[in-house]
Short mmCIF file of C-alpha atoms in Angstrom, two decimals:
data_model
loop_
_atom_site.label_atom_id
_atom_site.label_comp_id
_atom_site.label_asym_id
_atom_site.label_seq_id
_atom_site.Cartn_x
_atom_site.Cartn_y
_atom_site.Cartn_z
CA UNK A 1 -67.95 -1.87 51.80
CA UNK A 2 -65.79 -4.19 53.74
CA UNK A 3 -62.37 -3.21 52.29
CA UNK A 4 -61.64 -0.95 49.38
CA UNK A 5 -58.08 -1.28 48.67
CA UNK A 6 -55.79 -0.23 46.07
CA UNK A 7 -52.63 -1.54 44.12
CA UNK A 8 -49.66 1.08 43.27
CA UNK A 9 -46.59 0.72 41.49
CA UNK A 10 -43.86 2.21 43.50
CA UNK A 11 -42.45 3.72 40.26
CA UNK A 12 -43.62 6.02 38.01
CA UNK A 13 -45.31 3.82 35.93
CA UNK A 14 -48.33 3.61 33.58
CA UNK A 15 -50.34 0.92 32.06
CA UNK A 16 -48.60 1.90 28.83
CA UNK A 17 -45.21 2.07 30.15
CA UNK A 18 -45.28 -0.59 32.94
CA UNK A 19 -42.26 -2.47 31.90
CA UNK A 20 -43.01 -6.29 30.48
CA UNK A 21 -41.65 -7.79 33.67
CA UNK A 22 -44.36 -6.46 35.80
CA UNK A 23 -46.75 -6.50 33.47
CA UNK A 24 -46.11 -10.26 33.39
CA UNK A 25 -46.54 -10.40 37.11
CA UNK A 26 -49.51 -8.29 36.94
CA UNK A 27 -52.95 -11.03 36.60
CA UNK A 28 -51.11 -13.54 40.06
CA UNK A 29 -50.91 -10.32 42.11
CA UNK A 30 -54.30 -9.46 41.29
CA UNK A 31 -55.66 -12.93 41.73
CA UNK A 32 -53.89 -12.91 45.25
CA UNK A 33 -55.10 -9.45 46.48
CA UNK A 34 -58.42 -10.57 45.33
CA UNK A 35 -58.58 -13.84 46.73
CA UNK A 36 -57.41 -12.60 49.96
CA UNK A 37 -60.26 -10.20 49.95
CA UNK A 38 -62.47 -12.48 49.28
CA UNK A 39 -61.81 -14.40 52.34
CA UNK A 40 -63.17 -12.13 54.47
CA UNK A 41 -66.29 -13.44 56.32
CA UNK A 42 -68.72 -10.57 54.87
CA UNK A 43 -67.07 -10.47 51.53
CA UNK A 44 -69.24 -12.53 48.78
CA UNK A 45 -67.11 -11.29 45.89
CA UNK A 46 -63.69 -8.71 45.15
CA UNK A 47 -64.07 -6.74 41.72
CA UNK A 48 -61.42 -4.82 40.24
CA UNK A 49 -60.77 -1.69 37.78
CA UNK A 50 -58.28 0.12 36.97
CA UNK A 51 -59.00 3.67 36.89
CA UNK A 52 -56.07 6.80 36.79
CA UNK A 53 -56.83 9.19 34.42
CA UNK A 54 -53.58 11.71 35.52
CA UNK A 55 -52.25 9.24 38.03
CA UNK A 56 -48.10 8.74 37.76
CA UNK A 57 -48.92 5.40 39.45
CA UNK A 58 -50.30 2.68 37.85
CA UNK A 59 -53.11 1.54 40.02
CA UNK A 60 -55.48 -0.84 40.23
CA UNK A 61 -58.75 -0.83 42.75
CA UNK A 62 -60.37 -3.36 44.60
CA UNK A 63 -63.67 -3.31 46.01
CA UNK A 64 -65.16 -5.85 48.42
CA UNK A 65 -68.68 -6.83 47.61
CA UNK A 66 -70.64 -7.29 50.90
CA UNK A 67 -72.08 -11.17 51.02
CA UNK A 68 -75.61 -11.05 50.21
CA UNK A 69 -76.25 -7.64 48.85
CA UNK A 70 -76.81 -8.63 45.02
CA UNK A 71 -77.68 -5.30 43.62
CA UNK A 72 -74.11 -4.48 44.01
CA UNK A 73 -72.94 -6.74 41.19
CA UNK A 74 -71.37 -4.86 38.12
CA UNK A 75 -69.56 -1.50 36.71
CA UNK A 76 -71.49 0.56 39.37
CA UNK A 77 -70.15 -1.43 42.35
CA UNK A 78 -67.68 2.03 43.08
CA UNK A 79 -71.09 4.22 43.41
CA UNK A 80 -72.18 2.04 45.92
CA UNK A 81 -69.42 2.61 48.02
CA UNK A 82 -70.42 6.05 48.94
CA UNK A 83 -74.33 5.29 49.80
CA UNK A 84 -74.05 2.23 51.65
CA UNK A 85 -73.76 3.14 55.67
CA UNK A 86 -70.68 3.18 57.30
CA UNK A 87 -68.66 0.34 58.50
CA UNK A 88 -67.08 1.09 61.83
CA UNK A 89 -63.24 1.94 61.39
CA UNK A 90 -62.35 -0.96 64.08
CA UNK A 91 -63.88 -3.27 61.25
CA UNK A 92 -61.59 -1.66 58.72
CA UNK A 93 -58.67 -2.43 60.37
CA UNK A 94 -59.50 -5.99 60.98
CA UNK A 95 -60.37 -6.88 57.73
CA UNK A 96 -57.01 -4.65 56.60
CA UNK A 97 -54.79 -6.92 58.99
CA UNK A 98 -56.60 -10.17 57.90
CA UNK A 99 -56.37 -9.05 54.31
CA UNK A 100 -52.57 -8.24 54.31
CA UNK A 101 -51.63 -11.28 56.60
CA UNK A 102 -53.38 -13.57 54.03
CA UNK A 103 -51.13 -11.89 51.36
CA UNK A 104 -47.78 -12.30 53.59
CA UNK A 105 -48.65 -15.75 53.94
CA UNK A 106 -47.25 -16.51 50.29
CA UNK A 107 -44.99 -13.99 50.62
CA UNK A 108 -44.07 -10.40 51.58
CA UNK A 109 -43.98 -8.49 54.62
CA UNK A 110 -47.79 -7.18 56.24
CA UNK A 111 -47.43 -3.77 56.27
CA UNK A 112 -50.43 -1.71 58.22
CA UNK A 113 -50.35 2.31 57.76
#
């Protein structure tokens, strides 16, 4: 896929503990990581799940849908990931640096690792 990213409470935090301040904060930063996703030239759509059975983080995933591949639409998007042929790492990184740039725009710092 064209980016597969993930969102991680710096604390140790779960959905059931993830104090209400955050929690309140929660649906604009996911609206805003997916939007920014979404503007990627070969992204059609950005789903989302949380998944962390055993995680100390709260996280959330999202997955980039590639424009124009249709069959990739619902729960199984995640499968899809792993059969689809490669994307070249140098595209990675673009779409990582356009992605987080996008997201500093309204605020933060773009942070690359």
């Amino acid at each position: 896929m064209p980016m597969v990213a993930m969102l991680v409470s710096r604390e140790h935090y779960r959905l059931d503990n993830l104090p209400p301040d955050l929690t309140a904060t929660l649906g604009v930063i996911i609206q805003r990581v997916a939007k920014a996703i979404q503007g990627l030239d070969s992204v059609a759509r950005t789903h989302f799940n949380r998944w962390g059975d055993g995680s100390e983080h709260f996280h959330v995933h999202f997955l980039a849908r590639p424009l124009g591949m249709m069959q990739l639409r619902g729960a199984m998007i995640a499968a899809w990931n792993e059969i689809l042929p490669p994307i070249p790492s140098s595209e990675h990184t673009t779409n990582a640096r356009q992605v987080a740039t996008t997201l500093a725009q309204e605020g933060g710092t773009a942070h690359l690792s």
